[in-house]
mmCIF file of C-alpha atoms and ligand atoms in Angstrom:
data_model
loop_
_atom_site.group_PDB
_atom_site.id
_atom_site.type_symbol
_atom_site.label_atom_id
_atom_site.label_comp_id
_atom_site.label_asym_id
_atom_site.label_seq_id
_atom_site.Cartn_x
_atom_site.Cartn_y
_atom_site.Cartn_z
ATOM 1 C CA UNK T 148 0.000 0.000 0.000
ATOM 2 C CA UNK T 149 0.919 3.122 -1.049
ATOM 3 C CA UNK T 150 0.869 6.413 1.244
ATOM 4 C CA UNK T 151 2.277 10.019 1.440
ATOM 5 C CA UNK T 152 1.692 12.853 4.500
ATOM 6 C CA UNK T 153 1.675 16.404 2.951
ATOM 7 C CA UNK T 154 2.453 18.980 5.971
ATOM 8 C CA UNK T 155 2.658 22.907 6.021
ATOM 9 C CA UNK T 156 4.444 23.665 9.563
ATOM 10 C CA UNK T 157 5.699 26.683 10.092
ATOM 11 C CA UNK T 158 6.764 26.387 13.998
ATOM 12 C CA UNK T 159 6.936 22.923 14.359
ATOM 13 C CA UNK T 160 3.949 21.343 15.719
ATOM 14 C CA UNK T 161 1.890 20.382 13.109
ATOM 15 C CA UNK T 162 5.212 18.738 11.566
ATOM 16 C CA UNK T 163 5.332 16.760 15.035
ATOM 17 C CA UNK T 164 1.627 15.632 14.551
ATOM 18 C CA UNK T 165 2.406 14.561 10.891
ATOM 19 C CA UNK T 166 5.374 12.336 11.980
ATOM 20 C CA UNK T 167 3.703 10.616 14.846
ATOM 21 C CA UNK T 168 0.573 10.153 12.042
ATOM 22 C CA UNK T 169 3.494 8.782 9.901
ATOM 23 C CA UNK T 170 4.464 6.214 12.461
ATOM 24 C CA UNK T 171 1.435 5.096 12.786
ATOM 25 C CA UNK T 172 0.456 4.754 9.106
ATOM 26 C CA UNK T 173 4.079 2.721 8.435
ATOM 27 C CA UNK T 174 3.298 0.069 11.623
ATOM 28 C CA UNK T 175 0.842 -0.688 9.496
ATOM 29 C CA UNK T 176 1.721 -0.838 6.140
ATOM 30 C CA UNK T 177 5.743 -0.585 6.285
ATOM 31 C CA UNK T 178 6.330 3.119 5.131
ATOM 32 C CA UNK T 179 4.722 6.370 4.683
ATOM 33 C CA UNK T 180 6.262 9.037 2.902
ATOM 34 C CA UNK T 181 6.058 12.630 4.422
ATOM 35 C CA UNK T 182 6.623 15.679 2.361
ATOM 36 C CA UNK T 183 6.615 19.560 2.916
ATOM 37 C CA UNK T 184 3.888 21.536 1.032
ATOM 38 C CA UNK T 185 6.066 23.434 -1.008
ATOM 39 C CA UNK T 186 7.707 20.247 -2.190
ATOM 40 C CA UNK T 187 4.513 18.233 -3.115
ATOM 41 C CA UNK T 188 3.554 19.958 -6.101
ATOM 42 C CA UNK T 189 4.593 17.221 -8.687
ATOM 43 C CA UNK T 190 2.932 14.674 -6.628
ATOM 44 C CA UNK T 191 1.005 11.977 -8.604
ATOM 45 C CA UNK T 192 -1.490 11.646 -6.041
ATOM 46 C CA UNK T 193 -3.490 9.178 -8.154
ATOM 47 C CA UNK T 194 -0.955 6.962 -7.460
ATOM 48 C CA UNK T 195 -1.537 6.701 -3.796
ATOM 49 C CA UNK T 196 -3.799 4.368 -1.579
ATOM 50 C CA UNK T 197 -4.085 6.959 1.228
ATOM 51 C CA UNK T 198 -3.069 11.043 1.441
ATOM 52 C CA UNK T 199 -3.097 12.746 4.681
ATOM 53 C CA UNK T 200 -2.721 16.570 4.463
ATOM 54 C CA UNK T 201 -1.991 18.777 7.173
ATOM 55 C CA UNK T 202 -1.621 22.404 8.400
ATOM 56 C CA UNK T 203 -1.972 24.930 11.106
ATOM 57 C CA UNK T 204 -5.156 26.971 11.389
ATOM 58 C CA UNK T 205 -4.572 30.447 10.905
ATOM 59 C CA UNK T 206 -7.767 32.547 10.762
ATOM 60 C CA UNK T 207 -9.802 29.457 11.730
ATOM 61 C CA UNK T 208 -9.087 27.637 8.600
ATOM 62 C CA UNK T 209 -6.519 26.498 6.088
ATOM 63 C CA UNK T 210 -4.186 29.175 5.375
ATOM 64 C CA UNK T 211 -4.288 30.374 1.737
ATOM 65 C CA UNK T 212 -0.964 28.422 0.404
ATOM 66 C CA UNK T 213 -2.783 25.326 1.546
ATOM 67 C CA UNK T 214 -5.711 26.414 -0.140
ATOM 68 C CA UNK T 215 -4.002 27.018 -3.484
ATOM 69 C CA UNK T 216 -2.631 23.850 -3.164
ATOM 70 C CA UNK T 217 -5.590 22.242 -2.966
ATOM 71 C CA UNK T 218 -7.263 24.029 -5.937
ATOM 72 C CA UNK T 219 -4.407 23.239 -8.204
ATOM 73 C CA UNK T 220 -4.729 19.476 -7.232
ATOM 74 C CA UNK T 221 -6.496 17.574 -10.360
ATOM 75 C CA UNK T 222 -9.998 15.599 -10.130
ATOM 76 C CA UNK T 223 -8.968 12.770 -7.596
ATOM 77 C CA UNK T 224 -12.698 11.254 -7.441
ATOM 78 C CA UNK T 225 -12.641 7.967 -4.883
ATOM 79 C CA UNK T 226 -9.660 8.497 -3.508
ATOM 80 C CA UNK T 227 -8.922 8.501 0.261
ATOM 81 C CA UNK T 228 -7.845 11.180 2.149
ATOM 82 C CA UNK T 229 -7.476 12.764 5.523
ATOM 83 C CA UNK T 230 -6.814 15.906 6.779
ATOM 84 C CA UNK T 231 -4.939 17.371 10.295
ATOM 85 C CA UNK T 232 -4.295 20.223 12.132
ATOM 86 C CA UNK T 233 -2.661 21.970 15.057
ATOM 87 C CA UNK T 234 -3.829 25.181 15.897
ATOM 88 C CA UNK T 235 -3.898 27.651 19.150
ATOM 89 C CA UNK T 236 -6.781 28.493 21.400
ATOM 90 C CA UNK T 237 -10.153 27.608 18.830
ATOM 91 C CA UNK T 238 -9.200 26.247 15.480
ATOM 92 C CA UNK T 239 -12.648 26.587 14.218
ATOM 93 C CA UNK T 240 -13.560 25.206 10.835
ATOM 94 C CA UNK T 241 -10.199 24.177 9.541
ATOM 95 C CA UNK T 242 -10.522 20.940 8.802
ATOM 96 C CA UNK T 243 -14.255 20.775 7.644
ATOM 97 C CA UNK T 244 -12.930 23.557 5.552
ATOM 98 C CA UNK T 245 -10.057 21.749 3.564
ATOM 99 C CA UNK T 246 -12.416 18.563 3.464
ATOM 100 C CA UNK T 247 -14.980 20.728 1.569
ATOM 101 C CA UNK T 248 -12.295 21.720 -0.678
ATOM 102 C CA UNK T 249 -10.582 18.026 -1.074
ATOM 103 C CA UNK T 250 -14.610 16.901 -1.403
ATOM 104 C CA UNK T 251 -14.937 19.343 -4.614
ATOM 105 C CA UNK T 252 -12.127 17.265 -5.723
ATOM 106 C CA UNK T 253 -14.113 13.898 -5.731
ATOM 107 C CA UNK T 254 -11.430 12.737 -2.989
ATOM 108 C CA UNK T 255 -13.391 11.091 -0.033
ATOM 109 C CA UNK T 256 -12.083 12.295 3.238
ATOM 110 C CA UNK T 257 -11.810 9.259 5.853
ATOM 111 C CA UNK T 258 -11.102 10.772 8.962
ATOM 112 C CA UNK T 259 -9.741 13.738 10.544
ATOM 113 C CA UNK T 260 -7.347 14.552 13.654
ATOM 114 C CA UNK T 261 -6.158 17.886 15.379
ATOM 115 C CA UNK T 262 -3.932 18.885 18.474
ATOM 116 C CA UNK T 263 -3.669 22.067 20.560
ATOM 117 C CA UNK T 264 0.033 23.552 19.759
ATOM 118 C CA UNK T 265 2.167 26.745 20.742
ATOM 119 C CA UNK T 266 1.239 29.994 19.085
ATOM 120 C CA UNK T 267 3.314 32.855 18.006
ATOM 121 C CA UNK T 268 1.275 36.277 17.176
ATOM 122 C CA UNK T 269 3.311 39.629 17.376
ATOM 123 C CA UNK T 270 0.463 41.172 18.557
ATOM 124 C CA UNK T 271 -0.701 38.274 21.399
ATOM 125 C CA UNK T 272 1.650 37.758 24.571
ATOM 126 C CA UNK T 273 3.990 35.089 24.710
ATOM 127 C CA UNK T 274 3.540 32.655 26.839
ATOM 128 C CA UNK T 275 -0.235 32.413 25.998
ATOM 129 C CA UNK T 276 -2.765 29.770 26.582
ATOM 130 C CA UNK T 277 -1.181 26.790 24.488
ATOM 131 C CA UNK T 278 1.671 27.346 25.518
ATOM 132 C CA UNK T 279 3.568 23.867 26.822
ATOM 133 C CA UNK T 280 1.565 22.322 23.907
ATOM 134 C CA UNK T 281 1.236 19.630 21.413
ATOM 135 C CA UNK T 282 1.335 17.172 24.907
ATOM 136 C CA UNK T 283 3.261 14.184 24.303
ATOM 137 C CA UNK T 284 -0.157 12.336 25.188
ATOM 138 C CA UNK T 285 -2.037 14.113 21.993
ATOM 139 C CA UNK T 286 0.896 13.076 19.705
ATOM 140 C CA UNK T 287 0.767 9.158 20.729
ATOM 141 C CA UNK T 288 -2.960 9.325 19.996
ATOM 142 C CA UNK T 289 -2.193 10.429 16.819
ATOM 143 C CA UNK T 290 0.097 7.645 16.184
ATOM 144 C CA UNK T 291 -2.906 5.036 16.766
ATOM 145 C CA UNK T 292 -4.946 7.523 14.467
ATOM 146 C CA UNK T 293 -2.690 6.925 11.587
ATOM 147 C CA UNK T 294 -2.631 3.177 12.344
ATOM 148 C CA UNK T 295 -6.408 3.640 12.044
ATOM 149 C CA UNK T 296 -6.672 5.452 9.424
ATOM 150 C CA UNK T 297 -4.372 2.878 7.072
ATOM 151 C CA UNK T 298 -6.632 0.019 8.207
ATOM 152 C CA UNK T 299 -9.668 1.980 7.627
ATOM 153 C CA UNK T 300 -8.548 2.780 3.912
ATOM 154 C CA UNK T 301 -8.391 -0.524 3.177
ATOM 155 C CA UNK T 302 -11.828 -1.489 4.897
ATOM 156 C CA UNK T 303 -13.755 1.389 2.706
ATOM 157 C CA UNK T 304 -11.905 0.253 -0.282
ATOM 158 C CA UNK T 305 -13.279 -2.798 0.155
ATOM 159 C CA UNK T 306 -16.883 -1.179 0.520
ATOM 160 C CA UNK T 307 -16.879 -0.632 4.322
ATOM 161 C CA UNK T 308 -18.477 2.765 3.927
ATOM 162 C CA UNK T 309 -19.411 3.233 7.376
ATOM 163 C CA UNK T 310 -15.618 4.078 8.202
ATOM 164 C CA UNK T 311 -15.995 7.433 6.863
ATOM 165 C CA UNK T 312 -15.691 9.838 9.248
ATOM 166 C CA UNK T 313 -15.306 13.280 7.796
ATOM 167 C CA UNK T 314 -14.828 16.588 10.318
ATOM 168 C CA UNK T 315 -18.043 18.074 11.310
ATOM 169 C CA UNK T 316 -18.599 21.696 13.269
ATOM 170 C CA UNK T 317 -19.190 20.181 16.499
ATOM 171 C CA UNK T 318 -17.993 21.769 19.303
ATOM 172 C CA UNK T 319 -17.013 25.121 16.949
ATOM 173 C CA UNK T 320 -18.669 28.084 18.260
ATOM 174 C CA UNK T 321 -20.574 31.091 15.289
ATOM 175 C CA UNK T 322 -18.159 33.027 16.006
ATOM 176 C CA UNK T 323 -15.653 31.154 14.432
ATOM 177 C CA UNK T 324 -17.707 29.418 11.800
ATOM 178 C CA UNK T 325 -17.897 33.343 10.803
ATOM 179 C CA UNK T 326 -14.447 34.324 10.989
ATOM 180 C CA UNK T 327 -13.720 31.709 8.281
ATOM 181 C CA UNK T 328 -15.392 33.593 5.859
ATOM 182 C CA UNK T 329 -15.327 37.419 7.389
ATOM 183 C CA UNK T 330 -11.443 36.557 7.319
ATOM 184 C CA UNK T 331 -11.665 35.298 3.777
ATOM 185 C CA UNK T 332 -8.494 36.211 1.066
ATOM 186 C CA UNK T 333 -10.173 39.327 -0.260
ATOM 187 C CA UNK T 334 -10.950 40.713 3.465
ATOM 188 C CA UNK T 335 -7.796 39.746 4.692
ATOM 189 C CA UNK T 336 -5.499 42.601 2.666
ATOM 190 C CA UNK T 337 -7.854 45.560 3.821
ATOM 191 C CA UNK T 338 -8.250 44.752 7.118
ATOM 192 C CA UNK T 339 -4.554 43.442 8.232
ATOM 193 C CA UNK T 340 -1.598 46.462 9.300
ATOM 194 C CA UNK T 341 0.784 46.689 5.813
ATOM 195 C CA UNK T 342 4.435 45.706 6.474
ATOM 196 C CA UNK T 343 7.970 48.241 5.736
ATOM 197 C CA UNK T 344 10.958 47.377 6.267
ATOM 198 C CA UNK T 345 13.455 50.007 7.691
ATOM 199 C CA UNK T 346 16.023 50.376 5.594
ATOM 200 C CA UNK T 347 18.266 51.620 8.377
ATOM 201 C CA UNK T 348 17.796 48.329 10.734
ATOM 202 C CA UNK T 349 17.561 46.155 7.838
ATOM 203 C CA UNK T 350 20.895 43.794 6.831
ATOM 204 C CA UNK T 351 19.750 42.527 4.378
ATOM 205 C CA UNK T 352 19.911 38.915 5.439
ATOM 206 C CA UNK T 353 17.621 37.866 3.303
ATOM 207 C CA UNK T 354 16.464 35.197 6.222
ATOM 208 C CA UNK T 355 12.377 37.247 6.063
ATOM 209 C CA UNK T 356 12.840 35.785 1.953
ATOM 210 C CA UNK T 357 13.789 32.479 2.837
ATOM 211 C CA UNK T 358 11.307 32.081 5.457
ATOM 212 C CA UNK T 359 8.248 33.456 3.191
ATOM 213 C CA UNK T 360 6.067 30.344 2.106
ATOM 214 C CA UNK T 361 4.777 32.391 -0.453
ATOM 215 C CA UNK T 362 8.011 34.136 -2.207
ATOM 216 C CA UNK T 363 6.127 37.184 -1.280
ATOM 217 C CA UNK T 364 8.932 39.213 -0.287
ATOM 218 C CA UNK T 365 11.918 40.830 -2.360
ATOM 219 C CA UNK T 366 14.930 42.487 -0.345
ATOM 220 C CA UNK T 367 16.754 43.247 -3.356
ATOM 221 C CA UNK T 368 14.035 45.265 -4.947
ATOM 222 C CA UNK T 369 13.486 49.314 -4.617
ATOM 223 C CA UNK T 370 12.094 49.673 -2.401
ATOM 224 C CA UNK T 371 11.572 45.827 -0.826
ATOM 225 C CA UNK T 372 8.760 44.264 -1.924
ATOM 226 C CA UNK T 373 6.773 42.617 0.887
ATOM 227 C CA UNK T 374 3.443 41.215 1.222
ATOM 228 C CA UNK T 375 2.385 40.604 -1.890
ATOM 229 C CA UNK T 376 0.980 37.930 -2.358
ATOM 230 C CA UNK T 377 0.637 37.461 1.452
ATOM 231 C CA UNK T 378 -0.670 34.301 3.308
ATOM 232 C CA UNK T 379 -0.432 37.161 6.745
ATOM 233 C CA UNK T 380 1.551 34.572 8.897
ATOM 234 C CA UNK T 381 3.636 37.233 10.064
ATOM 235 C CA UNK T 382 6.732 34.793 10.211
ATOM 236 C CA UNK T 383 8.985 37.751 8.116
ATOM 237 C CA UNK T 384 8.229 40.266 11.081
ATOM 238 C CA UNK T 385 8.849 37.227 13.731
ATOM 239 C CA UNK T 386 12.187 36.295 12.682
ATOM 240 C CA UNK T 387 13.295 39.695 11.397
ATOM 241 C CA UNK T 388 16.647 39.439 13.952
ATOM 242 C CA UNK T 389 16.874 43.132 13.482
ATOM 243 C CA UNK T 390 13.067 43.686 14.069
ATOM 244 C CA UNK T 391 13.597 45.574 11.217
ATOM 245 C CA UNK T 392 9.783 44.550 9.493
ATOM 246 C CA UNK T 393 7.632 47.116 11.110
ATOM 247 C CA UNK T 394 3.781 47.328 11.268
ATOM 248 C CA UNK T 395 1.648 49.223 12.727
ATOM 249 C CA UNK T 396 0.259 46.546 15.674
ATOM 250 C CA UNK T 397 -1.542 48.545 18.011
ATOM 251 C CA UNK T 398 -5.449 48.048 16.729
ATOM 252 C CA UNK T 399 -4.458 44.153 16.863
ATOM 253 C CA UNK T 400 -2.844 44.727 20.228
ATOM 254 C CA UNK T 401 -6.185 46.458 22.057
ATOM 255 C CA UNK T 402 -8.349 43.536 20.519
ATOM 256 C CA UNK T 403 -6.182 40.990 22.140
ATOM 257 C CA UNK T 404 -8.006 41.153 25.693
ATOM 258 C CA UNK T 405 -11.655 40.552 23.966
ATOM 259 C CA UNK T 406 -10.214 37.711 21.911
ATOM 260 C CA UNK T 407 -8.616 35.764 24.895
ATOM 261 C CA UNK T 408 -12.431 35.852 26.441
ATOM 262 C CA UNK T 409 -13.743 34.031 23.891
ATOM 263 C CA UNK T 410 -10.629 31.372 23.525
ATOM 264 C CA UNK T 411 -11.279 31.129 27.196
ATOM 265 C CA UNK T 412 -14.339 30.073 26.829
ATOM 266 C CA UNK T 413 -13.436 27.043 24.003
ATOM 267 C CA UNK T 414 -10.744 25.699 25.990
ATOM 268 C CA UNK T 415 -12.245 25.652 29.176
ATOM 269 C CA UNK T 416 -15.093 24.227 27.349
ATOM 270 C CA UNK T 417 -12.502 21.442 26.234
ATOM 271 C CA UNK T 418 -11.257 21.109 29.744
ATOM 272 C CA UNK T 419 -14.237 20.066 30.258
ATOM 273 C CA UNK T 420 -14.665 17.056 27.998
ATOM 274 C CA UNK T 421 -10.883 16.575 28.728
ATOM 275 C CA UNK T 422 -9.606 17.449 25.335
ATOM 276 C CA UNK T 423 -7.698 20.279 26.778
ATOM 277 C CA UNK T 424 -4.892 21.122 29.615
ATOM 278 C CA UNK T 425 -3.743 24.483 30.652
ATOM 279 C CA UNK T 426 -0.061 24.436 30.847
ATOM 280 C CA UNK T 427 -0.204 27.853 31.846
ATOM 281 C CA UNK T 428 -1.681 29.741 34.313
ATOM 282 C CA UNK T 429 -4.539 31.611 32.302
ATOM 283 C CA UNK T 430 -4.332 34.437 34.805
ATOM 284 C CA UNK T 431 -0.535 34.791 34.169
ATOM 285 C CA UNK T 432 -0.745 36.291 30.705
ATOM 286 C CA UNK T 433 0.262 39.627 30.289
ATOM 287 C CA UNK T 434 -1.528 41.594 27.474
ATOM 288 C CA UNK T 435 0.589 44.747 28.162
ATOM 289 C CA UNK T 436 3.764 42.843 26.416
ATOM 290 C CA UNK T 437 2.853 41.658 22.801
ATOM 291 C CA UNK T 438 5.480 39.629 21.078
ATOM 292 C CA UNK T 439 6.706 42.445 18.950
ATOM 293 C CA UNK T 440 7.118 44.626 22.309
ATOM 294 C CA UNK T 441 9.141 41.347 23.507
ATOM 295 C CA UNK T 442 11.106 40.685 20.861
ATOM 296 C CA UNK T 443 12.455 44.425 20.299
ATOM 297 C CA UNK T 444 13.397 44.194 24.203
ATOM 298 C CA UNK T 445 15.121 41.180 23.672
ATOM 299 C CA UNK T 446 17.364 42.784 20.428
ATOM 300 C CA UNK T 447 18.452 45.903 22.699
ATOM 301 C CA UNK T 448 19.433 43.326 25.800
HETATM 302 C C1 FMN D 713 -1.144 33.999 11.466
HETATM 303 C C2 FMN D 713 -1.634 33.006 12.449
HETATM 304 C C3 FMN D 713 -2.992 32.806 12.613
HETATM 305 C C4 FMN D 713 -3.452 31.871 13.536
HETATM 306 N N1 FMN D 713 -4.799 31.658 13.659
HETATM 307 C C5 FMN D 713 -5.245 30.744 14.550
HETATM 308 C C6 FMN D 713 -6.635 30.477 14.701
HETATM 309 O O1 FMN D 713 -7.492 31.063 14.033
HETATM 310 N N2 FMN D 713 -7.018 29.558 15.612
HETATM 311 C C7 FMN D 713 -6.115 28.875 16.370
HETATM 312 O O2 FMN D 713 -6.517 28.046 17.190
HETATM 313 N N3 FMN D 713 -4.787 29.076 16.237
HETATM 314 C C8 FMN D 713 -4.339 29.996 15.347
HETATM 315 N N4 FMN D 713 -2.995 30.197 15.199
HETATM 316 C C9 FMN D 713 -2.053 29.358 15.959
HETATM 317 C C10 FMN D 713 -1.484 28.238 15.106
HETATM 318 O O3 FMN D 713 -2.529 27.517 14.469
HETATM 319 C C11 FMN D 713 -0.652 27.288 15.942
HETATM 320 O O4 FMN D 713 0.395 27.999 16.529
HETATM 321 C C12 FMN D 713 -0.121 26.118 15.138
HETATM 322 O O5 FMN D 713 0.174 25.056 15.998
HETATM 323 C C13 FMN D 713 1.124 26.468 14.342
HETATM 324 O O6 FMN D 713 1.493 25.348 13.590
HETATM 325 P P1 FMN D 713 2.991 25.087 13.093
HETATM 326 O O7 FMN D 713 3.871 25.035 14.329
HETATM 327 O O8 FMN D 713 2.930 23.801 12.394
HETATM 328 O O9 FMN D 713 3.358 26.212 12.192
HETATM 329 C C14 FMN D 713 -2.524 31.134 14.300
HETATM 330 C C15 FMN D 713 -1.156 31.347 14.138
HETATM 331 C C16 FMN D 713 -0.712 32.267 13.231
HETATM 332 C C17 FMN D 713 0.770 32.468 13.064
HETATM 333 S S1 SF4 D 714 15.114 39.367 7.922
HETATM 334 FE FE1 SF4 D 714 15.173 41.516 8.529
HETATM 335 S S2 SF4 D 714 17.322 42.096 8.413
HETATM 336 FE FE2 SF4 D 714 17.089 40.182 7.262
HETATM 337 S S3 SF4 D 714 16.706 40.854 5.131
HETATM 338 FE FE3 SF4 D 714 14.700 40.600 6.092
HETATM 339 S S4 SF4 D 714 14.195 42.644 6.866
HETATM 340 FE FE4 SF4 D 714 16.376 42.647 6.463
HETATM 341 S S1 SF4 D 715 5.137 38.429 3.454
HETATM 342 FE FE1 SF4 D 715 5.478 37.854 5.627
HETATM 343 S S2 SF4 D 715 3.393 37.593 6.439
HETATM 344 FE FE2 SF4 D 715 3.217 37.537 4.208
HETATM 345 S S3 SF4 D 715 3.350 35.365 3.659
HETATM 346 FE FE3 SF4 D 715 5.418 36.190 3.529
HETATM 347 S S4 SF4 D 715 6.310 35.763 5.544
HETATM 348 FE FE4 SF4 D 715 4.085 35.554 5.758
#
């Protein structure tokens, strides 16, 4: 049997929940081939008995690389599939979103899987509520789930349809079942602060170029081009070591108190039905020192 994980990771985690998936998927069947996003494009994925794909959430769904990449992808009608994700405090329709997509596709999604991970917004604190996260615990389970999901493959191959288990929108709250589509691509570029680089601070690097998933960025252009096109994972501004990628933060910043109320109120709802652990004290996080406040502090030490 033939199978291949596709993963978009930017800080790790997700990449740790696609190799544990991977384990699990090659107890089974031997091997399991795991390749980056930006790598898979020649894929023949007709060829395989079972895809998994996998990303963060950003926005409460797929960020828009993944969604390209799924809209370039050819007709793949019968052909099994699931999707992952790691995400922060309320991933909200991520994977239900890509399966949608994959479904317009003809691909059958079997199953689904997700864990909590570390996030990493310049305009959020840091530590923050996920902190400490994906839990060693949440990445064995997803070894057994990719042991499942290559025995499962087989079974609905072999006209055990009952096996597929798609994501649904349990347990996802309006609000963000809404913010998947009032955060949609065409929102996202009037609503978001516009990047600069300062020429003065900048090196020139070229690490904010490297690190774009999107080539959106051009150092050696007058002046630098930046953002364009623009997934808005803010990972040039994050690893800029001369903070030199400057936005203005500050209406992101005052919002930042009214969106930890409501991811309060999903994780402490999956505290609840034990899906969730705070590895932080909640009451510890300080909104007055946003990562890009943190990380300037930390360049002047
Ligand atoms: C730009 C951006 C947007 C994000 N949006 C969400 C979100 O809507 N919901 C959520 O739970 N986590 C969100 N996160 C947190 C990430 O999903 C989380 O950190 C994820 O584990 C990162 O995966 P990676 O380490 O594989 O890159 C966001 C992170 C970034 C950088
Ligand atoms: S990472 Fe920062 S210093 Fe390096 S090229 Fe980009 S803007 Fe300049
Ligand atoms: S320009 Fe910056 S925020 Fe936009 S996709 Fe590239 S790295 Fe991410």
């Amino acid at each position: 049997m033939q199978s291949v994980i596709v993963v978009f990771s930017q800080t790790g985690n997700t990449l740790k929940l696609a190799e544990r998936i991977r384990e699990g998927i090659a107890a089974e069947w031997g091997e399991c081939e795991l390749v980056a996003l930006e790598k898979a494009g020649g894929i023949d994925f007709a060829e395989y008995d079972l895809v998994g794909l996998g990303c963060p959430s950003f926005y409460c769904k797929e960020p828009f690389n993944v969604t390209d990449f799924i809209e370039a992808l050819p007709q793949l009608d019968g052909k099994n599939w699931f999707v992952f994700a790691s995400h922060g405090c309320e991933m909200g329709p991520v994977l239900v979103s890509m399966a949608e997509r994959l479904a317009d596709k003809g691909v059958t999604v079997i199953g689904s899987t997700h864990v909590y991970g570390d996030a990493f917004l310049p305009f959020y604190p840091h530590p923050t509520y996920t902190t400490g996260h994906p839990l060693e615990k949440d990445l064995d389970q997803a070894c057994e789930f990719g042991k499942t999901m290559a025995k499962n493959s087989v079974a609905i191959a072999n006209g055990q349809k009952d096996l597929i288990a798609p994501p649904t929108l349990e347990h996802i709250p309006d609000w963000a079942q809404k913010d998947r589509v009032n955060l949609s691509r065409e929102i996202m570029p009037k609503i978001m602060p516009r990047f600069a680089i300062n020429q003065d601070e900048c090196i020139q690097c070229g690490q904010c170029e490297d690190l774009c998933p999107v080539d959106g960025i051009d150092i050696s252009a007058d002046p630098p081009k930046i953002q364009d096109p623009c997934i808005y994972c803010f990972m040039c501004a994050k690893s800029c070591p001369e903070c030199a990628i400057e936005a203005d933060w500050s209406g992101m910043v005052k919002m930042a108190p009214g969106n930890y109320a409501r991811y309060l109120v999903s994780l402490k709802a999956a505290e609840a039905r034990g899906e969730f652990q705070f590895m932080v004290d909640p009451d510890s996080i300080n909104f007055d020192d946003p990562m890009h406040v943190q990380q300037v502090r930390k360049k002047n030490a």
